[in-house]
Amino acid sequence: MSKIAFITGATAGFGAASARLFAANGWRLILCGRRQERLEALRAELSSRVSVHAIPLDVRDEAAVNAAVTGLPAEFAEVDLLLNNAGLALGLEPAHRCDMEDWQRMVDTNIKGLMYCTRAILPGMVDRNRGHVVNIGSVAGTYPYPGGNAYGATKAFVKQFTLNLRADLLGTQVRATNIEPGLAETEFSLVRFKGNGDKAAKIYESVEPLRAEDIAEIVYWAATRPAHVNLNSIEVMPVCQAFSPFSIHRAN
Ligand code: NDP
Ligand code: 8X3
């Protein structure tokens, strides 16, 4: 039987690209996201190749996450891969000017939503003694940058949570991986700037960022290593991106 991937945030960006790549390789798919028409379009596109189960789902809703997992049809119940991809950044203001609601939404989605999905799916993987949790972290979880404040902190959580999963899963065949991308052109900046397309476009102006397909290939590669191999973390940036030196503010 073909393997099953449960992908959160499948309606755009990395999640949609991963869904297409896994489908091309014969995986059965459980696709989640809030935008139902996008989910339906992707399900229609991919279901001529593979079985697809689409679930309109807001990962911030713990009860809905649990219901989605307990309600999986029998042929989708034994999830092999959980791709915890749903997430977002909101705003790029310094901490003292940020909107508290933006911070709360990032924590609710990037941290709590990821925990809900993991906690709902992991017990089945441990019972079956097989499975893989692939989390989408970010370089922002390691390297600070102005305006990264709460977003970067949510991704630092994802990084440490993944490592701690490894610690807890020792002795099982269940794997855990954190993929940490840098600048990638998706709807990410449009969401970050709350629909301001000009501001979002400027982020990708005159550079060659990562593409969603680049990340999908890394997810797929990580998921298809031999069963004894666990990639703990994979950090990836476009060639046009690197680190800043320490900043020093001088009085004059
Ligand atoms: P997109 O905005 O293109 O896609 C984000 C996806 O997350 C959408 O499918 C969206 O679906 C889903 N999503 C957001 N909030 C929720 C929610 N509450 N419940 C369910 N689904 C949700 O961005 P990316 O593909 O770039 O982002 C994917 C992940 O990659 C995120 O975790 C992001 O932080 C991370 N990342 C992105 C980078 C980049 O530069 N693009 C770099 C590093 C990491 P819907 O709106 O339909 O619910
Ligand atoms: C997204 C990458 O550099 O915009 O996680 O924070 S960055």
Tab-separated table of N, CA and C in Angstrom, residues 71-219:
chain	number	residue	atom	x	y	z
A	71	GLY	N	-11.497	11.267	13.115
A	71	GLY	CA	-12.497	11.004	12.081
A	71	GLY	C	-11.908	10.598	10.733
A	72	LEU	N	-10.605	10.322	10.695
A	72	LEU	CA	-10.007	9.948	9.402
A	72	LEU	C	-10.625	8.647	8.900
A	73	PRO	N	-11.008	8.587	7.622
A	73	PRO	CA	-11.506	7.326	7.077
A	73	PRO	C	-10.444	6.232	7.240
A	74	ALA	N	-10.889	4.982	7.374
A	74	ALA	CA	-9.967	3.877	7.683
A	74	ALA	C	-8.776	3.848	6.730
A	75	GLU	N	-9.013	4.135	5.439
A	75	GLU	CA	-7.901	4.018	4.477
A	75	GLU	C	-6.879	5.140	4.619
A	76	PHE	N	-7.207	6.150	5.459
A	76	PHE	CA	-6.249	7.249	5.683
A	76	PHE	C	-5.740	7.294	7.123
A	77	ALA	N	-6.154	6.320	7.933
A	77	ALA	CA	-5.938	6.445	9.386
A	77	ALA	C	-4.481	6.267	9.795
A	78	GLU	N	-3.731	5.490	9.031
A	78	GLU	CA	-2.359	5.171	9.471
A	78	GLU	C	-1.359	6.119	8.813
A	79	VAL	N	-1.290	7.306	9.384
A	79	VAL	CA	-0.477	8.380	8.791
A	79	VAL	C	1.013	8.034	8.910
A	80	ASP	N	1.721	8.101	7.788
A	80	ASP	CA	3.167	7.841	7.777
A	80	ASP	C	3.970	9.113	7.983
A	81	LEU	N	3.443	10.225	7.457
A	81	LEU	CA	4.193	11.486	7.524
A	81	LEU	C	3.250	12.611	7.934
A	82	LEU	N	3.623	13.306	8.994
A	82	LEU	CA	2.910	14.545	9.350
A	82	LEU	C	3.806	15.701	8.938
A	83	LEU	N	3.330	16.516	8.004
A	83	LEU	CA	4.074	17.721	7.624
A	83	LEU	C	3.410	18.918	8.300
A	84	ASN	N	4.010	19.331	9.405
A	84	ASN	CA	3.521	20.494	10.161
A	84	ASN	C	4.045	21.750	9.477
A	85	ASN	N	3.269	22.222	8.522
A	85	ASN	CA	3.718	23.323	7.676
A	85	ASN	C	2.897	24.600	7.888
A	86	ALA	N	1.634	24.466	8.298
A	86	ALA	CA	0.762	25.651	8.456
A	86	ALA	C	1.444	26.650	9.383
A	87	GLY	N	1.509	27.885	8.946
A	87	GLY	CA	2.149	28.888	9.793
A	87	GLY	C	2.169	30.229	9.095
A	88	LEU	N	2.557	31.244	9.847
A	88	LEU	CA	2.559	32.587	9.275
A	88	LEU	C	3.378	33.547	10.121
A	89	ALA	N	3.818	34.623	9.453
A	89	ALA	CA	4.391	35.770	10.150
A	89	ALA	C	3.417	36.919	9.945
A	90	LEU	N	3.305	37.771	10.941
A	90	LEU	CA	2.443	38.949	10.828
A	90	LEU	C	3.223	40.170	11.278
A	91	GLY	N	3.441	41.100	10.350
A	91	GLY	CA	4.103	42.345	10.704
A	91	GLY	C	5.617	42.238	10.750
A	92	LEU	N	6.249	43.409	10.674
A	92	LEU	CA	7.712	43.484	10.723
A	92	LEU	C	8.116	44.712	11.554
A	93	GLU	N	7.216	45.059	12.470
A	93	GLU	CA	7.452	46.228	13.333
A	93	GLU	C	8.378	45.834	14.490
A	94	PRO	N	9.089	46.804	15.065
A	94	PRO	CA	9.848	46.481	16.285
A	94	PRO	C	8.899	46.100	17.423
A	95	ALA	N	9.420	45.330	18.358
A	95	ALA	CA	8.581	44.744	19.415
A	95	ALA	C	7.721	45.781	20.137
A	96	HIS	N	8.275	46.957	20.370
A	96	HIS	CA	7.527	47.953	21.149
A	96	HIS	C	6.390	48.589	20.356
A	97	ARG	N	6.303	48.269	19.048
A	97	ARG	CA	5.180	48.812	18.274
A	97	ARG	C	4.271	47.700	17.729
A	98	CYS	N	4.568	46.458	18.075
A	98	CYS	CA	3.786	45.345	17.504
A	98	CYS	C	2.370	45.297	18.036
A	99	ASP	N	1.550	44.658	17.235
A	99	ASP	CA	0.153	44.440	17.593
A	99	ASP	C	0.085	43.129	18.391
A	100	MET	N	-0.409	43.187	19.609
A	100	MET	CA	-0.463	41.987	20.455
A	100	MET	C	-1.281	40.866	19.801
A	101	GLU	N	-2.321	41.275	19.060
A	101	GLU	CA	-3.136	40.233	18.390
A	101	GLU	C	-2.326	39.471	17.342
A	102	ASP	N	-1.408	40.169	16.680
A	102	ASP	CA	-0.543	39.481	15.701
A	102	ASP	C	0.337	38.465	16.421
A	103	TRP	N	0.914	38.886	17.529
A	103	TRP	CA	1.762	37.962	18.293
A	103	TRP	C	0.950	36.738	18.725
A	104	GLN	N	-0.263	37.010	19.211
A	104	GLN	CA	-1.091	35.890	19.688
A	104	GLN	C	-1.426	34.932	18.546
A	105	ARG	N	-1.730	35.500	17.370
A	105	ARG	CA	-2.064	34.614	16.228
A	105	ARG	C	-0.882	33.766	15.808
A	106	MET	N	0.314	34.362	15.852
A	106	MET	CA	1.503	33.567	15.479
A	106	MET	C	1.750	32.456	16.495
A	107	VAL	N	1.598	32.766	17.765
A	107	VAL	CA	1.777	31.732	18.805
A	107	VAL	C	0.702	30.656	18.638
A	108	ASP	N	-0.530	31.085	18.419
A	108	ASP	CA	-1.642	30.114	18.310
A	108	ASP	C	-1.465	29.197	17.106
A	109	THR	N	-0.942	29.733	16.012
A	109	THR	CA	-0.806	28.940	14.782
A	109	THR	C	0.507	28.158	14.788
A	110	ASN	N	1.614	28.894	14.904
A	110	ASN	CA	2.938	28.279	14.684
A	110	ASN	C	3.358	27.362	15.829
A	111	ILE	N	2.907	27.695	17.040
A	111	ILE	CA	3.271	26.860	18.197
A	111	ILE	C	2.119	25.932	18.567
A	112	LYS	N	0.985	26.530	18.948
A	112	LYS	CA	-0.083	25.679	19.479
A	112	LYS	C	-0.661	24.761	18.408
A	113	GLY	N	-0.863	25.303	17.200
A	113	GLY	CA	-1.431	24.477	16.120
A	113	GLY	C	-0.523	23.286	15.817
A	114	LEU	N	0.772	23.559	15.793
A	114	LEU	CA	1.743	22.485	15.523
A	114	LEU	C	1.724	21.447	16.648
A	115	MET	N	1.559	21.926	17.884
A	115	MET	CA	1.483	20.978	19.011
A	115	MET	C	0.215	20.139	18.927
A	116	TYR	N	-0.914	20.770	18.600
A	116	TYR	CA	-2.181	20.020	18.529
A	116	TYR	C	-2.080	18.895	17.493
A	117	CYS	N	-1.551	19.248	16.306
A	117	CYS	CA	-1.467	18.238	15.230
A	117	CYS	C	-0.518	17.116	15.627
A	118	THR	N	0.600	17.497	16.221
A	118	THR	CA	1.588	16.480	16.612
A	118	THR	C	1.003	15.561	17.683
A	119	ARG	N	0.375	16.158	18.683
A	119	ARG	CA	-0.151	15.363	19.811
A	119	ARG	C	-1.266	14.433	19.338
A	120	ALA	N	-2.023	14.867	18.313
A	120	ALA	CA	-3.132	14.031	17.818
A	120	ALA	C	-2.620	12.855	16.984
A	121	ILE	N	-1.540	13.056	16.239
A	121	ILE	CA	-1.108	12.035	15.265
A	121	ILE	C	0.008	11.142	15.803
A	122	LEU	N	0.824	11.677	16.689
A	122	LEU	CA	2.010	10.936	17.153
A	122	LEU	C	1.700	9.601	17.849
A	123	PRO	N	0.675	9.518	18.705
A	123	PRO	CA	0.441	8.232	19.386
A	123	PRO	C	0.240	7.068	18.416
A	124	GLY	N	-0.461	7.315	17.321
A	124	GLY	CA	-0.671	6.261	16.320
A	124	GLY	C	0.653	5.844	15.692
A	125	MET	N	1.508	6.813	15.440
A	125	MET	CA	2.825	6.488	14.857
A	125	MET	C	3.628	5.624	15.824
A	126	VAL	N	3.599	5.989	17.096
A	126	VAL	CA	4.367	5.219	18.092
A	126	VAL	C	3.780	3.813	18.215
A	127	ASP	N	2.457	3.707	18.235
A	127	ASP	CA	1.822	2.376	18.301
A	127	ASP	C	2.247	1.498	17.123
A	128	ARG	N	2.314	2.112	15.938
A	128	ARG	CA	2.678	1.341	14.733
A	128	ARG	C	4.198	1.183	14.601
A	129	ASN	N	4.914	1.919	15.449
A	129	ASN	CA	6.382	1.952	15.422
A	129	ASN	C	6.910	2.356	14.039
A	130	ARG	N	6.227	3.304	13.439
A	130	ARG	CA	6.740	3.890	12.191
A	130	ARG	C	6.060	5.234	11.971
A	131	GLY	N	6.756	6.127	11.309
A	131	GLY	CA	6.184	7.443	11.030
A	131	GLY	C	7.264	8.502	11.078
A	132	HIS	N	6.868	9.702	10.677
A	132	HIS	CA	7.845	10.795	10.564
A	132	HIS	C	7.095	12.115	10.762
A	133	VAL	N	7.581	12.912	11.691
A	133	VAL	CA	7.038	14.265	11.869
A	133	VAL	C	8.043	15.226	11.249
A	134	VAL	N	7.619	15.922	10.206
A	134	VAL	CA	8.479	16.931	9.580
A	134	VAL	C	7.882	18.300	9.887
A	135	ASN	N	8.637	19.089	10.614
A	135	ASN	CA	8.181	20.432	10.965
A	135	ASN	C	8.836	21.461	10.061
A	136	ILE	N	8.084	22.506	9.744
A	136	ILE	CA	8.688	23.611	8.990
A	136	ILE	C	9.011	24.725	9.982
A	137	GLY	N	10.282	24.812	10.299
A	137	GLY	CA	10.777	25.895	11.141
A	137	GLY	C	11.170	27.068	10.260
A	138	SER	N	12.270	27.683	10.579
A	138	SER	CA	12.738	28.820	9.775
A	138	SER	C	14.139	29.207	10.242
A	139	VAL	N	14.891	29.832	9.350
A	139	VAL	CA	16.158	30.425	9.796
A	139	VAL	C	15.887	31.480	10.879
A	140	ALA	N	14.671	32.017	10.876
A	140	ALA	CA	14.308	33.024	11.892
A	140	ALA	C	14.266	32.430	13.290
A	141	GLY	N	14.255	31.109	13.390
A	141	GLY	CA	14.303	30.455	14.699
A	141	GLY	C	15.711	30.381	15.260
A	142	THR	N	16.688	30.703	14.444
A	142	THR	CA	18.093	30.660	14.879
A	142	THR	C	18.724	32.049	14.876
A	143	TYR	N	18.465	32.798	13.795
A	143	TYR	CA	19.129	34.093	13.622
A	143	TYR	C	18.138	35.222	13.861
A	144	PRO	N	18.439	36.131	14.765
A	144	PRO	CA	17.528	37.255	14.987
A	144	PRO	C	17.648	38.287	13.865
A	145	TYR	N	16.566	38.977	13.592
A	145	TYR	CA	16.627	40.139	12.685
A	145	TYR	C	15.585	41.148	13.147
A	146	PRO	N	15.817	42.434	12.833
A	146	PRO	CA	14.865	43.440	13.305
A	146	PRO	C	13.465	43.146	12.788
A	147	GLY	N	12.498	43.121	13.674
A	147	GLY	CA	11.109	42.852	13.298
A	147	GLY	C	10.766	41.379	13.326
A	148	GLY	N	11.767	40.520	13.593
A	148	GLY	CA	11.505	39.073	13.636
A	148	GLY	C	10.843	38.650	14.944
A	149	ASN	N	10.987	39.470	15.943
A	149	ASN	CA	10.552	39.239	17.334
A	149	ASN	C	9.726	37.962	17.594
A	150	ALA	N	8.425	38.057	17.636
A	150	ALA	CA	7.625	36.881	18.041
A	150	ALA	C	7.649	35.782	16.977
A	151	TYR	N	7.709	36.162	15.699
A	151	TYR	CA	7.758	35.122	14.648
A	151	TYR	C	8.987	34.235	14.847
A	152	GLY	N	10.169	34.875	14.973
A	152	GLY	CA	11.394	34.107	15.171
A	152	GLY	C	11.307	33.242	16.423
A	153	ALA	N	10.691	33.783	17.454
A	153	ALA	CA	10.568	33.019	18.707
A	153	ALA	C	9.664	31.795	18.518
A	154	THR	N	8.620	31.931	17.705
A	154	THR	CA	7.771	30.738	17.469
A	154	THR	C	8.574	29.666	16.734
A	155	LYS	N	9.463	30.092	15.855
A	155	LYS	CA	10.235	29.108	15.085
A	155	LYS	C	11.380	28.528	15.920
A	156	ALA	N	11.837	29.282	16.920
A	156	ALA	CA	12.805	28.717	17.874
A	156	ALA	C	12.114	27.620	18.682
A	157	PHE	N	10.851	27.829	18.987
A	157	PHE	CA	10.079	26.771	19.656
A	157	PHE	C	10.048	25.520	18.773
A	158	VAL	N	9.754	25.711	17.502
A	158	VAL	CA	9.644	24.559	16.585
A	158	VAL	C	10.962	23.796	16.536
A	159	LYS	N	12.054	24.554	16.529
A	159	LYS	CA	13.386	23.919	16.474
A	159	LYS	C	13.601	23.048	17.715
A	160	GLN	N	13.381	23.604	18.903
A	160	GLN	CA	13.651	22.866	20.135
A	160	GLN	C	12.626	21.748	20.345
A	161	PHE	N	11.388	22.011	19.950
A	161	PHE	CA	10.343	20.979	20.079
A	161	PHE	C	10.719	19.755	19.236
A	162	THR	N	11.245	20.007	18.041
A	162	THR	CA	11.632	18.887	17.170
A	162	THR	C	12.759	18.075	17.801
A	163	LEU	N	13.742	18.781	18.350
A	163	LEU	CA	14.854	18.066	18.999
A	163	LEU	C	14.350	17.280	20.199
A	164	ASN	N	13.429	17.861	20.945
A	164	ASN	CA	12.887	17.151	22.107
A	164	ASN	C	12.011	15.974	21.697
A	165	LEU	N	11.359	16.074	20.538
A	165	LEU	CA	10.636	14.897	20.016
A	165	LEU	C	11.620	13.761	19.796
A	166	ARG	N	12.768	14.097	19.214
A	166	ARG	CA	13.789	13.063	18.976
A	166	ARG	C	14.161	12.374	20.291
A	167	ALA	N	14.305	13.191	21.325
A	167	ALA	CA	14.676	12.623	22.627
A	167	ALA	C	13.590	11.662	23.117
A	168	ASP	N	12.342	12.066	22.975
A	168	ASP	CA	11.239	11.225	23.465
A	168	ASP	C	11.026	9.988	22.603
A	169	LEU	N	11.360	10.091	21.335
A	169	LEU	CA	11.064	8.987	20.402
A	169	LEU	C	12.193	7.971	20.314
A	170	LEU	N	13.263	8.236	21.047
A	170	LEU	CA	14.377	7.275	21.040
A	170	LEU	C	13.857	5.900	21.468
A	171	GLY	N	14.257	4.883	20.730
A	171	GLY	CA	13.753	3.532	21.029
A	171	GLY	C	12.568	3.155	20.157
A	172	THR	N	12.032	4.131	19.426
A	172	THR	CA	10.993	3.836	18.418
A	172	THR	C	11.613	4.078	17.039
A	173	GLN	N	10.862	3.707	16.027
A	173	GLN	CA	11.314	3.957	14.655
A	173	GLN	C	10.699	5.244	14.092
A	174	VAL	N	10.090	6.044	14.972
A	174	VAL	CA	9.437	7.280	14.514
A	174	VAL	C	10.487	8.388	14.430
A	175	ARG	N	10.452	9.122	13.321
A	175	ARG	CA	11.490	10.116	13.047
A	175	ARG	C	10.945	11.543	13.202
A	176	ALA	N	11.838	12.470	13.423
A	176	ALA	CA	11.433	13.882	13.528
A	176	ALA	C	12.503	14.759	12.882
A	177	THR	N	12.042	15.696	12.086
A	177	THR	CA	12.950	16.559	11.315
A	177	THR	C	12.432	17.991	11.336
A	178	ASN	N	13.335	18.935	11.512
A	178	ASN	CA	12.968	20.349	11.377
A	178	ASN	C	13.640	20.904	10.131
A	179	ILE	N	12.837	21.414	9.209
A	179	ILE	CA	13.385	22.043	8.001
A	179	ILE	C	13.300	23.550	8.205
A	180	GLU	N	14.433	24.224	8.025
A	180	GLU	CA	14.543	25.641	8.395
A	180	GLU	C	14.897	26.488	7.171
A	181	PRO	N	13.886	26.918	6.424
A	181	PRO	CA	14.182	27.701	5.214
A	181	PRO	C	14.446	29.170	5.521
A	182	GLY	N	15.183	29.777	4.616
A	182	GLY	CA	15.311	31.234	4.580
A	182	GLY	C	14.317	31.791	3.577
A	183	LEU	N	14.700	32.908	2.975
A	183	LEU	CA	13.809	33.648	2.077
A	183	LEU	C	13.234	32.769	0.951
A	184	ALA	N	11.927	32.652	0.924
A	184	ALA	CA	11.260	31.848	-0.109
A	184	ALA	C	10.031	32.606	-0.596
A	185	GLU	N	9.828	32.617	-1.897
A	185	GLU	CA	8.701	33.370	-2.451
A	185	GLU	C	7.449	32.513	-2.484
A	186	THR	N	6.538	32.854	-1.611
A	186	THR	CA	5.225	32.189	-1.520
A	186	THR	C	4.231	33.307	-1.185
A	187	GLU	N	3.112	32.947	-0.580
A	187	GLU	CA	2.189	34.000	-0.110
A	187	GLU	C	2.605	34.537	1.262
A	188	PHE	N	3.739	34.041	1.768
A	188	PHE	CA	4.209	34.390	3.110
A	188	PHE	C	4.253	35.910	3.342
A	189	SER	N	4.860	36.649	2.398
A	189	SER	CA	5.012	38.096	2.626
A	189	SER	C	3.689	38.832	2.442
A	190	LEU	N	2.851	38.314	1.541
A	190	LEU	CA	1.521	38.909	1.366
A	190	LEU	C	0.742	38.805	2.683
A	191	VAL	N	0.881	37.662	3.343
A	191	VAL	CA	0.216	37.472	4.642
A	191	VAL	C	0.874	38.363	5.691
A	192	ARG	N	2.211	38.376	5.682
A	192	ARG	CA	2.937	39.179	6.692
A	192	ARG	C	2.526	40.645	6.603
A	193	PHE	N	2.347	41.149	5.358
A	193	PHE	CA	1.991	42.555	5.177
A	193	PHE	C	0.493	42.736	4.952
A	194	LYS	N	-0.263	41.753	5.382
A	194	LYS	CA	-1.729	41.846	5.450
A	194	LYS	C	-2.367	42.266	4.129
A	195	GLY	N	-1.928	41.600	3.061
A	195	GLY	CA	-2.555	41.809	1.758
A	195	GLY	C	-1.932	42.930	0.945
A	196	ASN	N	-0.911	43.603	1.451
A	196	ASN	CA	-0.257	44.681	0.701
A	196	ASN	C	0.721	44.067	-0.325
A	197	GLY	N	0.225	43.906	-1.550
A	197	GLY	CA	0.981	43.218	-2.596
A	197	GLY	C	2.258	43.950	-2.980
A	198	ASP	N	2.235	45.293	-2.960
A	198	ASP	CA	3.432	46.051	-3.346
A	198	ASP	C	4.559	45.818	-2.345
A	199	LYS	N	4.185	45.869	-1.066
A	199	LYS	CA	5.176	45.652	-0.005
A	199	LYS	C	5.733	44.229	-0.081
A	200	ALA	N	4.848	43.283	-0.348
A	200	ALA	CA	5.279	41.876	-0.433
A	200	ALA	C	6.208	41.683	-1.622
A	201	ALA	N	5.852	42.286	-2.766
A	201	ALA	CA	6.654	42.110	-3.978
A	201	ALA	C	8.065	42.650	-3.775
A	202	LYS	N	8.187	43.739	-3.012
A	202	LYS	CA	9.509	44.368	-2.770
A	202	LYS	C	10.477	43.397	-2.082
A	203	ILE	N	9.948	42.518	-1.255
A	203	ILE	CA	10.811	41.556	-0.546
A	203	ILE	C	11.560	40.667	-1.553
A	204	TYR	N	10.900	40.387	-2.674
A	204	TYR	CA	11.487	39.443	-3.643
A	204	TYR	C	12.065	40.161	-4.870
A	205	GLU	N	12.143	41.505	-4.789
A	205	GLU	CA	12.605	42.301	-5.932
A	205	GLU	C	14.105	42.112	-6.137
A	206	SER	N	14.500	41.874	-7.355
A	206	SER	CA	15.923	41.801	-7.748
A	206	SER	C	16.714	40.756	-6.974
A	207	VAL	N	16.058	39.725	-6.516
A	207	VAL	CA	16.764	38.607	-5.877
A	207	VAL	C	16.180	37.305	-6.427
A	208	GLU	N	16.902	36.231	-6.208
A	208	GLU	CA	16.349	34.936	-6.589
A	208	GLU	C	16.107	34.126	-5.314
A	209	PRO	N	14.894	34.230	-4.775
A	209	PRO	CA	14.595	33.530	-3.521
A	209	PRO	C	14.410	32.039	-3.759
A	210	LEU	N	14.307	31.282	-2.674
A	210	LEU	CA	13.902	29.880	-2.793
A	210	LEU	C	12.487	29.838	-3.364
A	211	ARG	N	12.175	28.726	-4.026
A	211	ARG	CA	10.811	28.504	-4.524
A	211	ARG	C	10.147	27.448	-3.645
A	212	ALA	N	8.834	27.454	-3.649
A	212	ALA	CA	8.099	26.457	-2.843
A	212	ALA	C	8.541	25.046	-3.231
A	213	GLU	N	8.826	24.857	-4.525
A	213	GLU	CA	9.217	23.515	-5.013
A	213	GLU	C	10.559	23.084	-4.431
A	214	ASP	N	11.450	24.073	-4.158
A	214	ASP	CA	12.741	23.716	-3.545
A	214	ASP	C	12.504	23.081	-2.170
A	215	ILE	N	11.591	23.671	-1.426
A	215	ILE	CA	11.329	23.150	-0.074
A	215	ILE	C	10.606	21.801	-0.168
A	216	ALA	N	9.679	21.694	-1.116
A	216	ALA	CA	8.971	20.407	-1.286
A	216	ALA	C	9.971	19.288	-1.564
A	217	GLU	N	10.970	19.577	-2.384
A	217	GLU	CA	11.972	18.547	-2.700
A	217	GLU	C	12.756	18.137	-1.456
A	218	ILE	N	13.037	19.100	-0.597
A	218	ILE	CA	13.774	18.790	0.639
A	218	ILE	C	12.894	17.964	1.580
A	219	VAL	N	11.630	18.346	1.669
A	219	VAL	CA	10.695	17.572	2.511
A	219	VAL	C	10.638	16.130	1.998
